[in-house]
Amino acid sequence: MHDAPAADDLLLTARAALLDELLPKLPVESHYTARMVAHAMGIAAREARAAPLPDALHDELAALAGVARDTPASDVANALADRLRAGAFDADAAQRARLHAALVAWTATRVLVNDARAAAPTAPRPG
Amino acid sequence: MTEPTLDLDDQDVRRDVAARIAESLGAAVMIDAWTRLSGGAIQQNLLLDVARGDVRERYVLRTDARSSVPASRTRGEEYALLCAAAASGVRVPAPVCAAPATGTRPAWFVMRHVDGIAAGHRLTRPGTVVDPDALVRELGANLARLHAIDASTDALGFLGPRPTAPTRTLLASYRAYLDGWRARHGHAWPALEWGLHWWQVRAPADERVGLVHRDYRVGNLMVDDGRLAATLDWEFAGWGNPLEDIGWFFAPCWRFAGPGKVAGGLAGATPFLDAYNAVAGTTYTEADTRDWQALAQLRWAIIALQQCERHQVGGERSLELALTGRLLPGLERDLLALTPA
């Protein structure tokens, strides 16, 4: 069990207090820093609530990397880099397209956490 | 790397600066006020209010801050680049005078102050610039004049001999950096490796090479009343393929509030390239710049990782540097979009 409210709720509630209550009272020269703080809290909150990489995508990346499905993500990344540098995808357009699609999908999941504009609205999640 | 800093409370320093400005202008001057401008970690900028008889003028003094980045140009080199640019018709703050480093003082130089806005988010907000097409035409023609600078003169000898394949050299440096990251942090960056490999199989062995600015983008271009006032931040200039600068200017990562507008978030590619081509005698199209936009995404991703490491392990704890590391996914997304399978 976890204590309540959850980390993402705490962060988003604190972020709202910063933006709604504190920011209007801060001198203009501090607004940039305050907005950076809010941005950092938003990223941390989205990361705290983010779903793990879908199994199907992890398995696809592992297959393209030529490693077992239970290989940790950092080792999958390293194996992919090694295969790319070795030219393993150069001669096979279909495999290259598969890799590109998998990298696009993987990157999209990380963009959702890190890019406020791409992410869902950062209101606290009820419950 | 820690360098001596310029002690602006030292009356000898102030007298020396005033004397060199006076010598350059051929007239006696009085410096009434020295105001610190927001500077970077690398440079320190001061606004000088100068009286020349009854005329009041503003100048900017640039010197090194406490920590300097080995890869960036020295102040003396930056001054030489400004002089060469001014002589070639590139819009820059007019260079006035310079002093070399001594054992106890860093090099510094003085240029004319230029009014305007450089902030990328403001400039790319609809309505800030009344005629964005006209502005990007100026920016294109200005970049073409920059690329026409003769970089083989003695004054620019610090650039070294003209290389034949500078893009391959860049790619090798990115690869080495990614190796270092993996050794330090235990993981690779597959999307960056994709972009690196994509470029490595295409990089020319021989290419058009000239002086490139390497940070020509909205944010480093002073705009006053919708017109280009000055090209700033020359510290990364060196030999390169001119398309590298165009790709950097066009890349998604430098479009700020105008993501759909290829020319720096301000306008479409056509007015920029038409003006560039007319001056340079080239026939570049937007399609010719796509690979170079991808290279720009890769380069900015590498720089963002370097900034992130300055925060994580470099002893410069900073929220801004930390958040730069979190730009990576967006940079990778746009890199992948520009490098299809």
Short mmCIF file of C-alpha atoms in Angstrom, two decimals:
data_model
loop_
_atom_site.label_atom_id
_atom_site.label_comp_id
_atom_site.label_asym_id
_atom_site.label_seq_id
_atom_site.Cartn_x
_atom_site.Cartn_y
_atom_site.Cartn_z
CA MET A 1 0.00 0.00 0.00
CA HIS A 2 1.02 3.63 -0.45
CA ASP A 3 0.38 6.66 1.67
CA ALA A 4 -2.10 9.13 0.29
CA PRO A 5 -2.24 11.37 -1.62
CA ALA A 6 0.17 9.92 -4.18
CA ALA A 7 3.36 11.68 -5.27
CA ASP A 8 1.90 12.99 -8.53
CA ASP A 9 -1.10 14.47 -6.70
CA LEU A 10 1.21 16.20 -4.18
CA LEU A 11 3.41 17.60 -6.92
CA LEU A 12 0.53 18.87 -9.02
CA THR A 13 -1.19 20.43 -6.01
CA ALA A 14 2.05 22.15 -5.03
CA ARG A 15 2.54 23.25 -8.63
CA ALA A 16 -0.94 24.79 -8.72
CA ALA A 17 -0.19 26.66 -5.48
CA LEU A 18 3.03 27.99 -6.99
CA LEU A 19 1.38 29.18 -10.20
CA ASP A 20 -1.93 30.41 -8.78
CA GLU A 21 -0.95 31.85 -5.40
CA LEU A 22 2.75 32.60 -5.35
CA LEU A 23 3.60 33.60 -8.91
CA PRO A 24 1.32 36.69 -8.95
CA LYS A 25 3.06 37.92 -5.80
CA LEU A 26 6.59 37.43 -7.14
CA PRO A 27 8.54 40.23 -8.81
CA VAL A 28 8.60 39.95 -12.59
CA GLU A 29 12.30 39.09 -12.66
CA SER A 30 11.53 35.91 -10.67
CA HIS A 31 8.75 34.68 -12.95
CA TYR A 32 11.08 32.80 -15.27
CA THR A 33 12.54 30.79 -12.40
CA ALA A 34 9.09 30.17 -10.92
CA ARG A 35 7.87 28.87 -14.27
CA MET A 36 10.90 26.60 -14.53
CA VAL A 37 10.10 25.23 -11.06
CA ALA A 38 6.50 24.61 -12.15
CA HIS A 39 7.72 22.91 -15.33
CA ALA A 40 10.04 20.62 -13.35
CA MET A 41 7.20 19.71 -10.97
CA GLY A 42 4.94 18.93 -13.93
CA ILE A 43 7.53 16.58 -15.45
CA ALA A 44 8.11 14.84 -12.13
CA ALA A 45 4.36 14.43 -11.59
CA ARG A 46 3.79 12.99 -15.06
CA GLU A 47 6.76 10.64 -14.62
CA ALA A 48 5.38 9.48 -11.26
CA ARG A 49 2.04 8.57 -12.81
CA ALA A 50 3.35 7.33 -16.17
CA ALA A 51 2.50 3.80 -17.14
CA PRO A 52 5.51 1.52 -17.71
CA LEU A 53 6.61 0.95 -21.30
CA PRO A 54 4.00 -1.39 -22.84
CA ASP A 55 5.23 -4.98 -22.92
CA ALA A 56 4.60 -5.23 -26.65
CA LEU A 57 6.86 -2.23 -27.34
CA HIS A 58 9.59 -3.48 -25.00
CA ASP A 59 9.43 -6.91 -26.67
CA GLU A 60 9.62 -5.34 -30.12
CA LEU A 61 12.68 -3.27 -29.16
CA ALA A 62 14.33 -6.32 -27.59
CA ALA A 63 13.65 -8.38 -30.72
CA LEU A 64 15.14 -5.68 -32.93
CA ALA A 65 18.14 -5.50 -30.59
CA GLY A 66 18.55 -9.27 -30.77
CA VAL A 67 18.32 -9.77 -27.01
CA ALA A 68 15.98 -11.73 -24.73
CA ARG A 69 12.62 -10.24 -23.76
CA ASP A 70 13.57 -9.96 -20.09
CA THR A 71 16.62 -7.79 -20.86
CA PRO A 72 16.58 -4.48 -18.91
CA ALA A 73 15.75 -1.36 -20.94
CA SER A 74 19.25 0.14 -20.71
CA ASP A 75 20.79 -3.08 -22.08
CA VAL A 76 18.21 -3.12 -24.88
CA ALA A 77 19.22 0.46 -25.73
CA ASN A 78 22.89 -0.48 -25.75
CA ALA A 79 22.33 -3.51 -27.97
CA LEU A 80 20.27 -1.40 -30.40
CA ALA A 81 23.04 1.18 -30.58
CA ASP A 82 25.63 -1.52 -31.23
CA ARG A 83 23.54 -3.07 -34.00
CA LEU A 84 22.89 0.32 -35.62
CA ARG A 85 26.59 1.17 -35.63
CA ALA A 86 27.43 -2.25 -37.05
CA GLY A 87 25.10 -1.54 -39.98
CA ALA A 88 22.80 -4.44 -39.05
CA PHE A 89 19.77 -2.64 -40.50
CA ASP A 90 21.42 -1.13 -43.58
CA ALA A 91 20.56 -3.85 -46.08
CA ASP A 92 17.06 -4.72 -44.87
CA ALA A 93 14.50 -1.99 -45.55
CA ALA A 94 11.71 -3.84 -43.75
CA GLN A 95 13.74 -4.27 -40.57
CA ARG A 96 14.85 -0.65 -40.81
CA ALA A 97 11.24 0.50 -41.04
CA ARG A 98 10.32 -1.67 -38.05
CA LEU A 99 13.14 -0.16 -36.01
CA HIS A 100 12.18 3.37 -37.00
CA ALA A 101 8.56 2.75 -36.03
CA ALA A 102 9.58 1.26 -32.67
CA LEU A 103 11.90 4.20 -31.92
CA VAL A 104 9.13 6.66 -32.83
CA ALA A 105 6.70 4.86 -30.51
CA TRP A 106 9.23 4.70 -27.67
CA THR A 107 10.10 8.38 -28.04
CA ALA A 108 6.40 9.31 -28.07
CA THR A 109 5.89 7.74 -24.64
CA ARG A 110 8.77 9.84 -23.26
CA VAL A 111 7.55 13.02 -24.96
CA LEU A 112 4.26 12.64 -23.08
CA VAL A 113 6.15 12.85 -19.79
CA ASN A 114 8.60 15.59 -20.71
CA ASP A 115 6.76 17.98 -23.00
CA ALA A 116 4.00 19.87 -21.22
CA ARG A 117 2.36 20.81 -24.53
CA ALA A 118 2.13 17.19 -25.65
CA ALA A 119 1.03 15.91 -22.25
CA ALA A 120 -2.48 15.66 -20.89
CA PRO A 121 -3.70 18.57 -18.77
CA THR A 122 -1.81 18.60 -15.49
CA ALA A 123 -4.78 18.75 -13.13
CA PRO A 124 -4.50 16.52 -10.07
CA ARG A 125 -5.93 13.10 -10.72
CA PRO A 126 -8.97 12.45 -8.54
CA GLY A 127 -8.76 9.61 -6.02
CA MET B 1 38.84 26.37 -16.58
CA THR B 2 39.21 29.49 -14.43
CA GLU B 3 40.60 32.63 -15.98
CA PRO B 4 41.44 36.00 -14.47
CA THR B 5 38.40 38.28 -14.57
CA LEU B 6 38.27 41.95 -15.45
CA ASP B 7 38.08 44.02 -12.26
CA LEU B 8 35.75 46.83 -13.21
CA ASP B 9 36.31 48.68 -9.97
CA ASP B 10 39.96 49.05 -10.95
CA GLN B 11 40.46 52.65 -12.14
CA ASP B 12 43.35 51.55 -14.38
CA VAL B 13 40.99 49.19 -16.21
CA ARG B 14 38.43 51.96 -16.69
CA ARG B 15 41.04 54.40 -17.94
CA ASP B 16 42.39 51.80 -20.36
CA VAL B 17 38.93 51.05 -21.79
CA ALA B 18 38.17 54.77 -22.20
CA ALA B 19 41.55 55.44 -23.84
CA ARG B 20 41.11 52.65 -26.37
CA ILE B 21 37.58 53.76 -27.28
CA ALA B 22 38.85 57.35 -27.68
CA GLU B 23 41.72 56.19 -29.89
CA SER B 24 39.35 54.20 -32.10
CA LEU B 25 36.90 57.08 -32.45
CA GLY B 26 39.57 59.75 -32.76
CA ALA B 27 37.83 61.83 -30.10
CA ALA B 28 37.96 62.24 -26.35
CA VAL B 29 35.31 60.27 -24.47
CA MET B 30 34.03 60.00 -20.91
CA ILE B 31 32.44 56.77 -19.68
CA ASP B 32 29.64 57.86 -17.36
CA ALA B 33 28.18 54.53 -16.34
CA TRP B 34 29.10 50.86 -16.34
CA THR B 35 26.09 48.57 -16.10
CA ARG B 36 26.24 44.80 -15.94
CA LEU B 37 24.02 43.16 -18.56
CA SER B 38 22.69 39.65 -18.21
CA GLY B 39 25.62 37.61 -19.33
CA GLY B 40 26.20 33.93 -19.72
CA ALA B 41 28.43 31.62 -17.77
CA ILE B 42 31.00 32.09 -20.51
CA GLN B 43 30.91 35.82 -21.20
CA GLN B 44 30.30 38.90 -19.19
CA ASN B 45 28.68 41.90 -20.90
CA LEU B 46 28.70 45.49 -19.70
CA LEU B 47 26.77 48.43 -21.03
CA LEU B 48 28.88 51.58 -21.24
CA ASP B 49 27.23 55.00 -21.35
CA VAL B 50 29.72 57.18 -23.16
CA ALA B 51 29.82 60.93 -23.65
CA ARG B 52 31.67 62.18 -26.74
CA GLY B 53 31.41 65.94 -26.40
CA ASP B 54 27.69 66.59 -26.32
CA VAL B 55 26.85 63.28 -27.97
CA ARG B 56 25.77 60.41 -25.75
CA GLU B 57 26.36 56.91 -27.05
CA ARG B 58 26.04 53.37 -25.77
CA TYR B 59 28.62 50.63 -26.17
CA VAL B 60 28.90 47.05 -24.96
CA LEU B 61 32.07 45.61 -23.47
CA ARG B 62 32.45 41.84 -23.67
CA THR B 63 34.92 39.92 -21.58
CA ASP B 64 35.28 36.42 -20.20
CA ALA B 65 33.39 35.37 -17.08
CA ARG B 66 35.03 33.17 -14.50
CA SER B 67 34.49 29.84 -16.22
CA SER B 68 35.12 29.50 -19.91
CA VAL B 69 34.32 26.64 -22.26
CA PRO B 70 37.39 25.43 -24.12
CA ALA B 71 35.41 24.84 -27.33
CA SER B 72 34.20 28.41 -27.62
CA ARG B 73 36.08 31.26 -29.26
CA THR B 74 38.15 33.67 -27.22
CA ARG B 75 37.12 37.33 -27.03
CA GLY B 76 40.00 38.27 -29.33
CA GLU B 77 38.84 35.75 -31.91
CA GLU B 78 35.26 36.93 -31.57
CA TYR B 79 36.41 40.48 -32.21
CA ALA B 80 38.30 39.41 -35.34
CA LEU B 81 35.17 37.61 -36.57
CA LEU B 82 33.03 40.71 -35.94
CA CYS B 83 35.49 42.85 -37.91
CA ALA B 84 35.49 40.40 -40.82
CA ALA B 85 31.68 40.18 -40.73
CA ALA B 86 31.25 43.96 -40.67
CA ALA B 87 33.61 44.28 -43.63
CA SER B 88 31.54 41.73 -45.59
CA GLY B 89 28.27 43.54 -45.06
CA VAL B 90 26.94 41.18 -42.39
CA ARG B 91 24.80 43.09 -39.94
CA VAL B 92 26.69 43.03 -36.63
CA PRO B 93 27.26 45.39 -33.72
CA ALA B 94 30.04 47.64 -35.07
CA PRO B 95 33.34 46.58 -33.50
CA VAL B 96 35.16 49.49 -31.82
CA CYS B 97 38.31 48.34 -30.05
CA ALA B 98 39.86 45.37 -28.29
CA ALA B 99 42.58 44.50 -25.81
CA PRO B 100 44.42 41.19 -25.62
CA ALA B 101 44.68 39.14 -22.44
CA THR B 102 47.50 39.86 -20.06
CA GLY B 103 48.67 37.73 -17.14
CA THR B 104 46.18 39.39 -14.81
CA ARG B 105 43.41 40.56 -17.11
CA PRO B 106 41.28 38.67 -19.62
CA ALA B 107 40.87 39.86 -23.19
CA TRP B 108 37.96 42.20 -23.81
CA PHE B 109 36.48 44.13 -26.67
CA VAL B 110 34.00 46.93 -27.18
CA MET B 111 31.26 47.12 -29.80
CA ARG B 112 28.39 49.50 -30.45
CA HIS B 113 25.23 48.78 -28.52
CA VAL B 114 22.34 47.63 -30.71
CA ASP B 115 18.71 48.11 -29.71
CA GLY B 116 16.11 45.42 -30.29
CA ILE B 117 14.66 42.09 -29.21
CA ALA B 118 16.45 38.77 -29.49
CA ALA B 119 14.05 36.66 -27.38
CA GLY B 120 12.85 33.74 -29.52
CA HIS B 121 9.48 33.22 -27.86
CA ARG B 122 8.57 36.89 -28.19
CA LEU B 123 9.71 37.27 -31.78
CA THR B 124 7.85 34.17 -32.98
CA ARG B 125 4.58 35.13 -31.27
CA PRO B 126 2.10 36.17 -33.98
CA GLY B 127 1.97 39.93 -34.28
CA THR B 128 5.35 40.77 -32.78
CA VAL B 129 6.95 41.07 -36.22
CA VAL B 130 4.62 42.90 -38.61
CA ASP B 131 6.10 41.50 -41.83
CA PRO B 132 7.81 38.18 -41.03
CA ASP B 133 8.47 37.41 -44.73
CA ALA B 134 10.46 40.63 -45.05
CA LEU B 135 12.42 39.84 -41.89
CA VAL B 136 13.37 36.31 -43.02
CA ARG B 137 14.40 37.67 -46.42
CA GLU B 138 16.82 39.93 -44.57
CA LEU B 139 18.00 37.02 -42.45
CA GLY B 140 18.57 34.88 -45.55
CA ALA B 141 20.54 37.54 -47.40
CA ASN B 142 22.51 38.30 -44.25
CA LEU B 143 23.46 34.64 -43.84
CA ALA B 144 24.58 34.47 -47.46
CA ARG B 145 26.88 37.45 -46.86
CA LEU B 146 28.17 35.74 -43.73
CA HIS B 147 28.99 32.65 -45.78
CA ALA B 148 30.87 34.82 -48.25
CA ILE B 149 33.35 36.00 -45.62
CA ASP B 150 36.88 35.11 -46.70
CA ALA B 151 37.98 32.96 -43.77
CA SER B 152 41.46 32.26 -45.12
CA THR B 153 42.89 35.66 -44.13
CA ASP B 154 45.65 36.06 -41.53
CA ALA B 155 43.21 37.83 -39.20
CA LEU B 156 41.14 34.65 -39.05
CA GLY B 157 44.16 32.34 -38.98
CA PHE B 158 42.98 30.93 -35.63
CA LEU B 159 40.34 28.98 -37.60
CA GLY B 160 43.12 26.73 -38.89
CA PRO B 161 43.39 25.29 -42.39
CA ARG B 162 40.22 24.80 -44.44
CA PRO B 163 39.07 21.17 -43.96
CA THR B 164 37.58 19.10 -46.78
CA ALA B 165 34.94 17.16 -44.83
CA PRO B 166 33.98 19.15 -41.71
CA THR B 167 30.63 17.38 -41.36
CA ARG B 168 32.37 14.02 -40.96
CA THR B 169 34.49 15.59 -38.23
CA LEU B 170 31.34 16.81 -36.45
CA LEU B 171 29.77 13.35 -36.66
CA ALA B 172 32.92 11.79 -35.20
CA SER B 173 32.76 14.21 -32.27
CA TYR B 174 29.09 13.37 -31.62
CA ARG B 175 29.88 9.67 -31.74
CA ALA B 176 32.75 10.13 -29.28
CA TYR B 177 30.49 12.10 -26.96
CA LEU B 178 27.78 9.39 -27.05
CA ASP B 179 30.47 6.80 -26.27
CA GLY B 180 31.52 8.90 -23.29
CA TRP B 181 27.94 9.24 -22.08
CA ARG B 182 27.47 5.48 -22.27
CA ALA B 183 30.70 4.89 -20.35
CA ARG B 184 29.64 7.36 -17.65
CA HIS B 185 25.94 6.54 -17.37
CA GLY B 186 25.65 2.96 -18.61
CA HIS B 187 23.24 3.42 -21.48
CA ALA B 188 23.11 4.51 -25.11
CA TRP B 189 20.60 6.81 -26.84
CA PRO B 190 19.13 4.67 -29.65
CA ALA B 191 17.23 7.46 -31.43
CA LEU B 192 20.38 9.62 -31.50
CA GLU B 193 22.32 6.59 -32.75
CA TRP B 194 19.71 6.22 -35.48
CA GLY B 195 20.22 9.83 -36.54
CA LEU B 196 23.99 9.55 -36.29
CA HIS B 197 24.10 6.40 -38.41
CA TRP B 198 21.61 7.88 -40.89
CA TRP B 199 24.02 10.77 -41.39
CA GLN B 200 27.19 8.70 -41.34
CA VAL B 201 26.14 6.69 -44.38
CA ARG B 202 25.34 9.95 -46.21
CA ALA B 203 28.07 12.37 -45.10
CA PRO B 204 30.04 13.64 -48.09
CA ALA B 205 33.78 13.09 -48.35
CA ASP B 206 34.07 16.46 -50.06
CA GLU B 207 31.67 19.34 -49.55
CA ARG B 208 31.26 23.09 -49.91
CA VAL B 209 33.22 24.56 -47.00
CA GLY B 210 33.33 28.12 -45.67
CA LEU B 211 32.95 30.13 -42.53
CA VAL B 212 29.79 29.11 -40.69
CA HIS B 213 28.29 30.80 -37.64
CA ARG B 214 27.03 27.62 -35.91
CA ASP B 215 24.42 29.37 -33.82
CA TYR B 216 22.50 31.39 -36.43
CA ARG B 217 18.95 31.18 -35.11
CA VAL B 218 16.13 33.26 -33.73
CA GLY B 219 17.35 34.15 -30.26
CA ASN B 220 20.80 35.17 -31.46
CA LEU B 221 19.58 37.70 -34.02
CA MET B 222 18.75 41.16 -32.72
CA VAL B 223 15.58 42.45 -34.33
CA ASP B 224 14.49 46.07 -34.05
CA ASP B 225 11.10 47.17 -35.29
CA GLY B 226 10.80 44.07 -37.45
CA ARG B 227 14.21 44.55 -39.11
CA LEU B 228 17.45 42.66 -38.53
CA ALA B 229 19.68 44.84 -36.36
CA ALA B 230 22.60 42.53 -35.56
CA THR B 231 23.96 38.99 -35.75
CA LEU B 232 25.12 38.02 -32.24
CA ASP B 233 27.00 35.23 -30.49
CA TRP B 234 29.90 34.33 -32.72
CA GLU B 235 31.63 32.06 -30.26
CA PHE B 236 30.96 28.81 -32.16
CA ALA B 237 31.95 30.09 -35.61
CA GLY B 238 34.34 27.95 -37.64
CA TRP B 239 34.79 26.04 -40.88
CA GLY B 240 31.75 24.11 -42.02
CA ASN B 241 29.21 23.39 -44.71
CA PRO B 242 26.96 26.46 -45.18
CA LEU B 243 23.92 24.17 -45.23
CA GLU B 244 24.67 23.43 -41.59
CA ASP B 245 23.72 27.03 -40.69
CA ILE B 246 20.56 26.93 -42.80
CA GLY B 247 19.55 23.61 -41.25
CA TRP B 248 20.17 25.03 -37.78
CA PHE B 249 18.03 28.10 -38.56
CA PHE B 250 15.21 25.94 -39.97
CA ALA B 251 15.26 23.06 -37.47
CA PRO B 252 12.13 22.40 -35.39
CA CYS B 253 14.12 22.94 -32.18
CA TRP B 254 14.54 26.67 -32.94
CA ARG B 255 11.02 27.59 -34.00
CA PHE B 256 9.80 28.58 -30.52
CA ALA B 257 6.15 29.74 -30.71
CA GLY B 258 5.92 29.07 -34.47
CA PRO B 259 6.47 25.31 -34.84
CA GLY B 260 4.85 25.14 -38.27
CA LYS B 261 6.99 27.92 -39.75
CA VAL B 262 10.22 26.46 -41.08
CA ALA B 263 12.20 29.71 -41.24
CA GLY B 264 12.92 30.13 -37.55
CA GLY B 265 9.29 29.95 -36.47
CA LEU B 266 8.75 33.25 -38.28
CA ALA B 267 7.77 32.40 -41.86
CA GLY B 268 7.98 29.75 -44.56
CA ALA B 269 11.26 28.58 -46.07
CA THR B 270 10.74 30.22 -49.46
CA PRO B 271 11.39 33.90 -48.68
CA PHE B 272 14.48 32.97 -46.65
CA LEU B 273 15.93 30.70 -49.34
CA ASP B 274 15.04 33.01 -52.23
CA ALA B 275 16.98 35.81 -50.57
CA TYR B 276 19.86 33.52 -49.62
CA ASN B 277 20.14 32.04 -53.11
CA ALA B 278 20.00 35.47 -54.76
CA VAL B 279 23.05 36.62 -52.81
CA ALA B 280 24.98 33.35 -52.68
CA GLY B 281 24.28 32.20 -56.25
CA THR B 282 23.02 28.85 -54.94
CA THR B 283 19.82 26.96 -55.77
CA TYR B 284 18.94 25.50 -52.37
CA THR B 285 15.39 24.30 -51.80
CA GLU B 286 13.65 23.40 -48.57
CA ALA B 287 14.14 19.74 -49.44
CA ASP B 288 17.91 20.29 -49.54
CA THR B 289 17.80 21.45 -45.93
CA ARG B 290 15.95 18.52 -44.40
CA ASP B 291 19.03 16.38 -43.74
CA TRP B 292 20.67 19.42 -42.19
CA GLN B 293 17.66 20.08 -40.00
CA ALA B 294 18.09 16.52 -38.78
CA LEU B 295 21.76 17.19 -38.09
CA ALA B 296 20.73 20.30 -36.13
CA GLN B 297 18.36 18.22 -34.00
CA LEU B 298 21.19 15.76 -33.35
CA ARG B 299 23.63 18.52 -32.47
CA TRP B 300 21.23 20.29 -30.11
CA ALA B 301 20.47 16.92 -28.47
CA ILE B 302 24.20 16.39 -27.87
CA ILE B 303 24.57 19.92 -26.46
CA ALA B 304 21.50 19.37 -24.25
CA LEU B 305 23.12 16.21 -22.85
CA GLN B 306 26.31 18.18 -22.19
CA GLN B 307 24.27 20.82 -20.33
CA CYS B 308 22.55 18.07 -18.37
CA GLU B 309 25.92 16.62 -17.36
CA ARG B 310 27.13 20.03 -16.21
CA HIS B 311 24.25 19.88 -13.74
CA GLN B 312 24.52 16.20 -12.84
CA VAL B 313 28.26 15.72 -12.52
CA GLY B 314 29.92 18.99 -13.49
CA GLY B 315 29.44 20.78 -10.21
CA GLU B 316 27.07 23.38 -11.69
CA ARG B 317 23.76 22.50 -10.01
CA SER B 318 21.15 24.44 -11.99
CA LEU B 319 17.45 24.03 -12.67
CA GLU B 320 17.84 25.44 -16.18
CA LEU B 321 20.63 22.98 -17.05
CA ALA B 322 18.67 20.11 -15.48
CA LEU B 323 15.55 20.90 -17.52
CA THR B 324 17.64 21.06 -20.69
CA GLY B 325 18.26 17.34 -20.24
CA ARG B 326 14.50 16.80 -20.37
CA LEU B 327 14.36 18.31 -23.86
CA LEU B 328 15.79 15.07 -25.22
CA PRO B 329 12.59 13.18 -26.06
CA GLY B 330 11.19 16.10 -28.09
CA LEU B 331 14.51 16.54 -29.89
CA GLU B 332 14.63 12.81 -30.66
CA ARG B 333 11.02 12.81 -31.93
CA ASP B 334 11.80 15.58 -34.44
CA LEU B 335 15.10 13.94 -35.40
CA LEU B 336 13.29 10.68 -36.19
CA ALA B 337 10.64 12.53 -38.21
CA LEU B 338 13.40 14.09 -40.35
CA THR B 339 15.25 10.78 -40.89
CA PRO B 340 12.68 8.33 -42.25
CA ALA B 341 13.56 4.68 -42.76
#
